[in-house]
Short mmCIF file of the C-alpha atoms (twelve columns), coordinates in Angstrom:
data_MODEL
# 
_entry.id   MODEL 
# 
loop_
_atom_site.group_PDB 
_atom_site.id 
_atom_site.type_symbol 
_atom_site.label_atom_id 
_atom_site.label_alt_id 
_atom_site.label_comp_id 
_atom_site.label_asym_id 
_atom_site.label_seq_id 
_atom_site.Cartn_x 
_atom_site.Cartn_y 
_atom_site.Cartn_z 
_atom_site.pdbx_PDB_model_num 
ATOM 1   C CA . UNK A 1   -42.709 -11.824 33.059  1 
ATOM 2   C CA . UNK A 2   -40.708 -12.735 30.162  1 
ATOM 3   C CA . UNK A 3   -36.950 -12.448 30.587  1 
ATOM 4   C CA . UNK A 4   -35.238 -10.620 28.080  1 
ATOM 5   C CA . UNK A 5   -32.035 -12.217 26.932  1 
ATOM 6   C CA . UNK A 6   -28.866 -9.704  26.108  1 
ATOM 7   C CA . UNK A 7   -26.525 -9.795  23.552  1 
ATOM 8   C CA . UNK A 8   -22.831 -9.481  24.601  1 
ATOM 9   C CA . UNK A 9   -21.099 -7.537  22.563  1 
ATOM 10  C CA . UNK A 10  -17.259 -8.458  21.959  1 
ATOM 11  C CA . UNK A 11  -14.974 -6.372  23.602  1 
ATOM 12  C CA . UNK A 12  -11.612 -5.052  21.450  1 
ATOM 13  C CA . UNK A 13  -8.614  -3.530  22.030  1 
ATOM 14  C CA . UNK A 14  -8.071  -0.301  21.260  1 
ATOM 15  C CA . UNK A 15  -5.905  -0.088  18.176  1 
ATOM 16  C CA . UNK A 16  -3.708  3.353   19.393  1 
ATOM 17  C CA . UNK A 17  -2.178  3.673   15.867  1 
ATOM 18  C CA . UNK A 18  -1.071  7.360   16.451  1 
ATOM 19  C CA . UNK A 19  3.047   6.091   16.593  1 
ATOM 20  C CA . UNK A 20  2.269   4.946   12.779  1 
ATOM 21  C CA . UNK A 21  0.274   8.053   11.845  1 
ATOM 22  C CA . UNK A 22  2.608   10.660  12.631  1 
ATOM 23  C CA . UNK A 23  5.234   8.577   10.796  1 
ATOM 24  C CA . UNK A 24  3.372   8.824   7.600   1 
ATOM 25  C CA . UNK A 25  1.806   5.423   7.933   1 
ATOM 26  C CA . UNK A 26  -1.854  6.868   7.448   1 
ATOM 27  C CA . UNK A 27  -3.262  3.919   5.888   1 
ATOM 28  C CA . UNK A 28  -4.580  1.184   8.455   1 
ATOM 29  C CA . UNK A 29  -7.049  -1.969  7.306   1 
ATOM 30  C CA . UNK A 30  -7.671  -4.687  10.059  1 
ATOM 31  C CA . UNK A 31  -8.813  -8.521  8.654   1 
ATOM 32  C CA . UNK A 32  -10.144 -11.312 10.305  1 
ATOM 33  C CA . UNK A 33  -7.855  -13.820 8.311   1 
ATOM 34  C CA . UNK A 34  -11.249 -16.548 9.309   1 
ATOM 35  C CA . UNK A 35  -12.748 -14.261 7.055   1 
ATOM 36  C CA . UNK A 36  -9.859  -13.926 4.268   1 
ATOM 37  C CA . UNK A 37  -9.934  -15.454 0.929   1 
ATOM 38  C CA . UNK A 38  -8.690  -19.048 0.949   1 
ATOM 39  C CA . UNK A 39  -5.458  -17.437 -1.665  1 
ATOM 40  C CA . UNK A 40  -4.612  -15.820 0.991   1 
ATOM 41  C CA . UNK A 41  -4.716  -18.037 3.348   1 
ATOM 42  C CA . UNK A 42  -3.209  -20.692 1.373   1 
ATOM 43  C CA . UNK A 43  -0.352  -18.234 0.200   1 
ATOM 44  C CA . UNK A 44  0.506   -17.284 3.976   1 
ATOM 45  C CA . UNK A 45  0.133   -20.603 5.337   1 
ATOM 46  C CA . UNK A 46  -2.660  -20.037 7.874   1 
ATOM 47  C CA . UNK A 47  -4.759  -22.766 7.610   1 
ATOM 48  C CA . UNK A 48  -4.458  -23.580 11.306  1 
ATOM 49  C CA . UNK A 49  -2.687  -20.442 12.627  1 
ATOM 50  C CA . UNK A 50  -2.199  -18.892 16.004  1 
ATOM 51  C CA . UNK A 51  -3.204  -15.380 15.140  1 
ATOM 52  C CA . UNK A 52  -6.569  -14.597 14.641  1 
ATOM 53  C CA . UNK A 53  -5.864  -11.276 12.323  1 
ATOM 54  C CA . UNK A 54  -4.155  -9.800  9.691   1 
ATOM 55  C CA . UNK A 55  -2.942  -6.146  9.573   1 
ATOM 56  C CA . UNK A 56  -2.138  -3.994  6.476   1 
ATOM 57  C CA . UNK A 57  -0.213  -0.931  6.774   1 
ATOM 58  C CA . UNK A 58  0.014   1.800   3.753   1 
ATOM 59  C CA . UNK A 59  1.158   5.676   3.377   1 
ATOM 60  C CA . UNK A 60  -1.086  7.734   1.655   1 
ATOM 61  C CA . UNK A 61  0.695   11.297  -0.145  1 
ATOM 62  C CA . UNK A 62  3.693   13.174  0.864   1 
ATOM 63  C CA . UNK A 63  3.973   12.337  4.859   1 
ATOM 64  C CA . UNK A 64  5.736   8.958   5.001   1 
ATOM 65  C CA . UNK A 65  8.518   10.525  2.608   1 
ATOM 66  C CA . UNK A 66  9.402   14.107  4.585   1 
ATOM 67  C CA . UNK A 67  9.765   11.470  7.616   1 
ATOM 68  C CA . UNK A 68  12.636  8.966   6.404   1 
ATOM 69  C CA . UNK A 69  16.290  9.924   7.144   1 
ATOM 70  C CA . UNK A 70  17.536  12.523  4.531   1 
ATOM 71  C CA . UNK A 71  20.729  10.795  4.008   1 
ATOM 72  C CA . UNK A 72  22.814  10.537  1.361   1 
ATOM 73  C CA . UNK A 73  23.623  7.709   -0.914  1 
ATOM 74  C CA . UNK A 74  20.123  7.408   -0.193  1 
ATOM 75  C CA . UNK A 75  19.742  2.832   1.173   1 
ATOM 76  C CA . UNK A 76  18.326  1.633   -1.345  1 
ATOM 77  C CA . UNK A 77  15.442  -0.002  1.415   1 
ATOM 78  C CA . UNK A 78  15.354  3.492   3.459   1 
ATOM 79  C CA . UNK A 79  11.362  2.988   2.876   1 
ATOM 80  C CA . UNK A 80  11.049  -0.743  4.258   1 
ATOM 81  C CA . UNK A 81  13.930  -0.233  6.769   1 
ATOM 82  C CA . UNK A 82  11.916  2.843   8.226   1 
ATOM 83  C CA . UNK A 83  8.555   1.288   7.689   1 
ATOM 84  C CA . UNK A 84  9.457   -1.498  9.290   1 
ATOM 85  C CA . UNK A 85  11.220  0.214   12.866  1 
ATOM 86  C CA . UNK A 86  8.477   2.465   12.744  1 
ATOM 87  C CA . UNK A 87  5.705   -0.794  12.845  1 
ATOM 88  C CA . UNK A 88  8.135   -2.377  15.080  1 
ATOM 89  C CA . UNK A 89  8.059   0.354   17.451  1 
ATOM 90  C CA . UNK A 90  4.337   0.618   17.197  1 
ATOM 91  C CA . UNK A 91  3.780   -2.977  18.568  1 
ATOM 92  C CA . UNK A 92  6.152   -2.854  21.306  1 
ATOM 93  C CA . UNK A 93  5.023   0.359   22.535  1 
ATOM 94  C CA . UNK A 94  1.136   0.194   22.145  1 
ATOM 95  C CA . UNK A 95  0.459   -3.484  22.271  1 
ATOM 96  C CA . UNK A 96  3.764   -4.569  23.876  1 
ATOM 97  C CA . UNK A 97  1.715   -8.077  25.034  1 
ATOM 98  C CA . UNK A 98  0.640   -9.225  21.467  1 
ATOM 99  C CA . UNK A 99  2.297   -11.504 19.420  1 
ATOM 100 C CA . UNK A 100 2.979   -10.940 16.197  1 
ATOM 101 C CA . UNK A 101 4.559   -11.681 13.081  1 
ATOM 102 C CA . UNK A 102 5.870   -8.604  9.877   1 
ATOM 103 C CA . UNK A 103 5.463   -10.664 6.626   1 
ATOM 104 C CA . UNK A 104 5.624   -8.342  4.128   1 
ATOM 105 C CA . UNK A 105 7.766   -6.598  3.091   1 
ATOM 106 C CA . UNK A 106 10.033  -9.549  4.246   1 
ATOM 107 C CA . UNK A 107 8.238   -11.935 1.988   1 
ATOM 108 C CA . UNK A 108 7.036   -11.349 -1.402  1 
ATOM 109 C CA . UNK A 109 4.326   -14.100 -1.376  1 
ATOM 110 C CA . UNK A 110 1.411   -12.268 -0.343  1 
ATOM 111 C CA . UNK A 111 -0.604  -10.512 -3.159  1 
ATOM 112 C CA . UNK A 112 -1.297  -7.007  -2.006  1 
ATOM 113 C CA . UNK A 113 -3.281  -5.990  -4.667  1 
ATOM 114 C CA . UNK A 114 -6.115  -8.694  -3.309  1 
ATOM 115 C CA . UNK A 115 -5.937  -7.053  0.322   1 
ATOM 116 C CA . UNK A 116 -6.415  -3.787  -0.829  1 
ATOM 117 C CA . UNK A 117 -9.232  -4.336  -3.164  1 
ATOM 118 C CA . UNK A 118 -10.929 -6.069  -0.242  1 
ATOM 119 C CA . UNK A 119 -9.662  -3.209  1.777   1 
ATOM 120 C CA . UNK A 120 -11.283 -0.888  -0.736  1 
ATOM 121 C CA . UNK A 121 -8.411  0.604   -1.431  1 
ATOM 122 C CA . UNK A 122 -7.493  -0.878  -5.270  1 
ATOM 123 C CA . UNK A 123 -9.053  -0.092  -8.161  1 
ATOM 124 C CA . UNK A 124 -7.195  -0.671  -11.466 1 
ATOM 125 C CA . UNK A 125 -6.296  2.478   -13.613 1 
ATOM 126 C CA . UNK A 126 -5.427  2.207   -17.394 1 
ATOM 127 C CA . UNK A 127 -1.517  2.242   -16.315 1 
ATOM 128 C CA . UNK A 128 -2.275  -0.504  -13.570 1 
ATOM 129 C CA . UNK A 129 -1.255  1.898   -10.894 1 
ATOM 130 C CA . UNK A 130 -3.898  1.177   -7.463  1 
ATOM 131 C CA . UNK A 131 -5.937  4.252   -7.636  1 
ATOM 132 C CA . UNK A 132 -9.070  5.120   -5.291  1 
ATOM 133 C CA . UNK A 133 -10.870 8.516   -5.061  1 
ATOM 134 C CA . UNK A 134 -9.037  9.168   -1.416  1 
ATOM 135 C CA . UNK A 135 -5.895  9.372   -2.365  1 
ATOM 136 C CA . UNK A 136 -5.677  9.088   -6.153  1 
ATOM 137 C CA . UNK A 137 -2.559  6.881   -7.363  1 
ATOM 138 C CA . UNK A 138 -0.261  8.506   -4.488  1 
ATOM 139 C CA . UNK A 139 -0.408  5.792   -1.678  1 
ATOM 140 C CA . UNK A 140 1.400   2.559   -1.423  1 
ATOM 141 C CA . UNK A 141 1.362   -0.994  0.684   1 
ATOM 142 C CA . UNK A 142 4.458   -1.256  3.186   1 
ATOM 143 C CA . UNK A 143 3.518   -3.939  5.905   1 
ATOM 144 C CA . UNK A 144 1.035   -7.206  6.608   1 
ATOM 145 C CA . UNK A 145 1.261   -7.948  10.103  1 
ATOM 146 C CA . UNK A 146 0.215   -11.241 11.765  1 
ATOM 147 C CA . UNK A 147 -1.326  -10.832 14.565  1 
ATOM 148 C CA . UNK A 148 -3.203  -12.266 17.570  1 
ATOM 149 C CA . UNK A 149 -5.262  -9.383  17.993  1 
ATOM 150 C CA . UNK A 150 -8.859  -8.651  18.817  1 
ATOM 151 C CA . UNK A 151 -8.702  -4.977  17.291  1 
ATOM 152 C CA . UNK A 152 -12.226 -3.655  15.663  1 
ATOM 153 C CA . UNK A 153 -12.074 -5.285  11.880  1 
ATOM 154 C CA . UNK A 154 -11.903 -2.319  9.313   1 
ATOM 155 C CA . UNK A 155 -14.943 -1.376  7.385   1 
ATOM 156 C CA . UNK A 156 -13.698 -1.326  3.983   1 
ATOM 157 C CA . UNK A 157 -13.334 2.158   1.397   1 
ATOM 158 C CA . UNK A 158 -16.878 1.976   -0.916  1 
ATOM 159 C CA . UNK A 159 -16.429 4.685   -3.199  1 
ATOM 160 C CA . UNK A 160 -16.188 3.297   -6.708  1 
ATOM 161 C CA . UNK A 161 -12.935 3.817   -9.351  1 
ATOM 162 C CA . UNK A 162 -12.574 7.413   -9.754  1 
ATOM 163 C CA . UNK A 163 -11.985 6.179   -14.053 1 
ATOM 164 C CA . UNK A 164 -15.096 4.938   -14.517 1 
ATOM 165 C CA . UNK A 165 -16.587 8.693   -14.111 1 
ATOM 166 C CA . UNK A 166 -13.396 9.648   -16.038 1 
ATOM 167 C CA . UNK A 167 -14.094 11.278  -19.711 1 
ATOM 168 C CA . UNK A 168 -11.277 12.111  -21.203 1 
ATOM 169 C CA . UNK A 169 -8.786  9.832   -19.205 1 
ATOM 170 C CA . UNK A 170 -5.286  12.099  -19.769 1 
ATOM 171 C CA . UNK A 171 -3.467  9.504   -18.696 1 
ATOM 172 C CA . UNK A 172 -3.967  7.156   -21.436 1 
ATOM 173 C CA . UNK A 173 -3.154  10.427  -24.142 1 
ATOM 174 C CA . UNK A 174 -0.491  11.278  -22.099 1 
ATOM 175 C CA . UNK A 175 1.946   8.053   -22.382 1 
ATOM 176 C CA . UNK A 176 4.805   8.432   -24.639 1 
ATOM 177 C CA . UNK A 177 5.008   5.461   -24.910 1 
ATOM 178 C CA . UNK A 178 1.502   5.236   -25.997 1 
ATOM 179 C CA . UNK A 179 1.189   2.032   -24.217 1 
ATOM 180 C CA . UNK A 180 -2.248  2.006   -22.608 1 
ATOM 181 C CA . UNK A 181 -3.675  3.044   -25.815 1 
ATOM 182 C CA . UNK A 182 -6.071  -0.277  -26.050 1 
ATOM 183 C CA . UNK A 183 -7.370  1.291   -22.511 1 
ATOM 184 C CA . UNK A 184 -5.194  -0.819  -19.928 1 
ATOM 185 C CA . UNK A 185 -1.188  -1.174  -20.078 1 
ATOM 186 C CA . UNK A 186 1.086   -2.948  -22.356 1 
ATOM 187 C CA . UNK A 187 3.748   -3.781  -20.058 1 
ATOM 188 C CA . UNK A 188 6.048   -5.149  -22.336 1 
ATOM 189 C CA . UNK A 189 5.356   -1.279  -24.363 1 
ATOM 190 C CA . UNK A 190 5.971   0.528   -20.987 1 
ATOM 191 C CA . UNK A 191 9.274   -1.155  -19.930 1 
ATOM 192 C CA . UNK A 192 10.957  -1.183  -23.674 1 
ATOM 193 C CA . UNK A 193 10.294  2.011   -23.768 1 
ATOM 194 C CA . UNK A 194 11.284  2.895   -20.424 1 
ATOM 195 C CA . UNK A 195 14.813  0.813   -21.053 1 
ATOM 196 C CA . UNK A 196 15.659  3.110   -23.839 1 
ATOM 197 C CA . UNK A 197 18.272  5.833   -23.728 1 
ATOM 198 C CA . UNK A 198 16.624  8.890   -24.592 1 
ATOM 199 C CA . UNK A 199 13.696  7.759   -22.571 1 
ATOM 200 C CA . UNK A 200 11.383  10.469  -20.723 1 
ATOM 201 C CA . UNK A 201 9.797   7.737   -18.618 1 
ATOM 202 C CA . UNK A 202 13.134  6.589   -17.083 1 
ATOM 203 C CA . UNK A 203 12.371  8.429   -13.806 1 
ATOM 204 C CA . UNK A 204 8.656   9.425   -13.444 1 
ATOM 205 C CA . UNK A 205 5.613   7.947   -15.204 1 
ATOM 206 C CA . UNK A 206 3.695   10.743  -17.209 1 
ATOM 207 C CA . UNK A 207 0.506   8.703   -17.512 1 
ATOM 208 C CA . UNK A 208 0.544   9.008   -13.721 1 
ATOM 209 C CA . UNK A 209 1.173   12.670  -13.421 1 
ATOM 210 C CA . UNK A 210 -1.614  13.490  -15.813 1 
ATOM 211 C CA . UNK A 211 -3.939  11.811  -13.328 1 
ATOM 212 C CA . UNK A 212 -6.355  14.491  -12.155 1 
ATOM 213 C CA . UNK A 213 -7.418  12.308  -8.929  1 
ATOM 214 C CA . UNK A 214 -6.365  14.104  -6.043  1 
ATOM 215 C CA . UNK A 215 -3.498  15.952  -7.182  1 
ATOM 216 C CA . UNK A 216 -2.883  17.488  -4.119  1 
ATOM 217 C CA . UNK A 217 -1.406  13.781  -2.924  1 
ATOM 218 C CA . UNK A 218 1.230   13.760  -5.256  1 
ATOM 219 C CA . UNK A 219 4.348   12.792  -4.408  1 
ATOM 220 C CA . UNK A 220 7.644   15.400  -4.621  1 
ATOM 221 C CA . UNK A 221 9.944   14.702  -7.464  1 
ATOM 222 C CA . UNK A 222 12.755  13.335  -5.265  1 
ATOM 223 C CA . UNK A 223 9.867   10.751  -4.033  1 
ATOM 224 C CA . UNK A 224 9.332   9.694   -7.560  1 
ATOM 225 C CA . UNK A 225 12.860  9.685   -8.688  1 
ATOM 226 C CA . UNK A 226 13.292  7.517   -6.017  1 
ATOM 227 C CA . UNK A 227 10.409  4.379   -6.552  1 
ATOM 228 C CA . UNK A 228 10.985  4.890   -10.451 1 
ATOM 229 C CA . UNK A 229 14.952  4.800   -10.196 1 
ATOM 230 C CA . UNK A 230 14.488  1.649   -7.997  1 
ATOM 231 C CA . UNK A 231 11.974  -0.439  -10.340 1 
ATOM 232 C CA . UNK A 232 13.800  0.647   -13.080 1 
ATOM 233 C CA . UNK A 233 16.826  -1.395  -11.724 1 
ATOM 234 C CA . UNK A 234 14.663  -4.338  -11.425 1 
ATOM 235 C CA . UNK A 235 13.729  -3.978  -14.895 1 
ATOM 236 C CA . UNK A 236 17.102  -3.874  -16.019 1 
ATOM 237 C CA . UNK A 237 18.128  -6.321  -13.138 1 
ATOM 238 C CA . UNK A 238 16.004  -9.144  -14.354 1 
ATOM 239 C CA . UNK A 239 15.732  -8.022  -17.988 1 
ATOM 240 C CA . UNK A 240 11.981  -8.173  -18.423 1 
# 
């Protein structure tokens, strides 16, 4: 009688991310970094690293935002201080054995745009704002863990860019700056015109509120005022 041989199948830990969840941290994507690209790996310096994965942490809508400390002056951080004690918090609680290590938003090396189009998250809109059909343009990046974990790896998000099914695309009509006008932005349009007194971009981005994808995501108007005031002192900070 032939014996048949069985295949073991690898045994993970259980992830538990309900700490980050009901903090507004609803977007979760688990890499092998053996399996990264080599930018990545090259960028981050794991060519011969002790952890075997990489984590990336996101919000998706409103939650994240009703959650941080309604203080006032308002840190100018409040979003990567909280992300980060939340995260924190997370790994002592749930994995309290595993060692880890929070890169971004420490470190500005890493290109998030790459892990979220692998995560299926990204897809380019004509005002360069990440967009998928989940969540629209209302979700963000706030951690990459290090980690030597052995949690499940992530399927990625399939569904195509919601613009490529988009007719009329409002948000490139909708610019007053009328800088995504070839079809993709003219950054050096967008921030002139954002720079200028009488500007109405100063503190929002209409091409991004005439976005129909998932609407029902958008973020409050304090929640804008607050990412647009912020890059808008970068712009003027480094005066691009």
């Amino acid at each position: 009688m032939q014996r048949v041989s069985r295949v073991k199948m690898p045994v993970y830990q259980e992830l538990k991310p309900e700490i980050l969840s009901d903090n507004g941290l609803n977007l979760l994507h688990v890499f092998n970094i053996s399996a990264l690209p080599h930018s990545i790996i090259d960028s981050l310096g794991l060519q011969q690293s002790k952890y075997q994965q990489l984590i990336l942490v996101g919000h998706g809508g409103r939650k994240l935002w009703n959650f941080l400390p309604q203080t006032r002056p308002h840190p100018e951080n409040r979003i990567d201080d909280f992300s980060q004690a939340t995260i924190t918090n997370w790994l002592n609680t749930a994995h309290p054995t595993l060692n880890y290590e929070l890169v971004y938003p420490l470190s500005q090396t890493i290109n998030l745009i790459t892990l979220g189009q692998l995560a299926g998250w990204h897809h380019e809109s004509p005002f360069k704002v990440g967009i998928n059909s989940q969540w629209g343009t209302w979700f963000a990046y706030r951690a990459v863990i290090l980690a030597n974990s052995q949690f499940k790896v992530s399927p990625p998000f399939e569904p195509p860019s919601p613009c490529t099914s988009c007719q009329h695309k409002p948000c490139i009509s909708h610019c007053p700056a009328g800088a995504c006008e070839s079809g993709s932005l003219n950054i050096n349009t967008c921030i002139n015109y954002r720079k200028q007194a009488e500007s109405n971009c100063m503190n929002t981005c209409h091409a991004r509120l005439s976005c129909p994808v998932q609407q029902k995501h958008r973020y409050t108007d304090a929640q804008l005022d607050y990412h647009y005031t912020e890059s808008l002192k970068i712009i003027n900070q480094f005066k691009l």
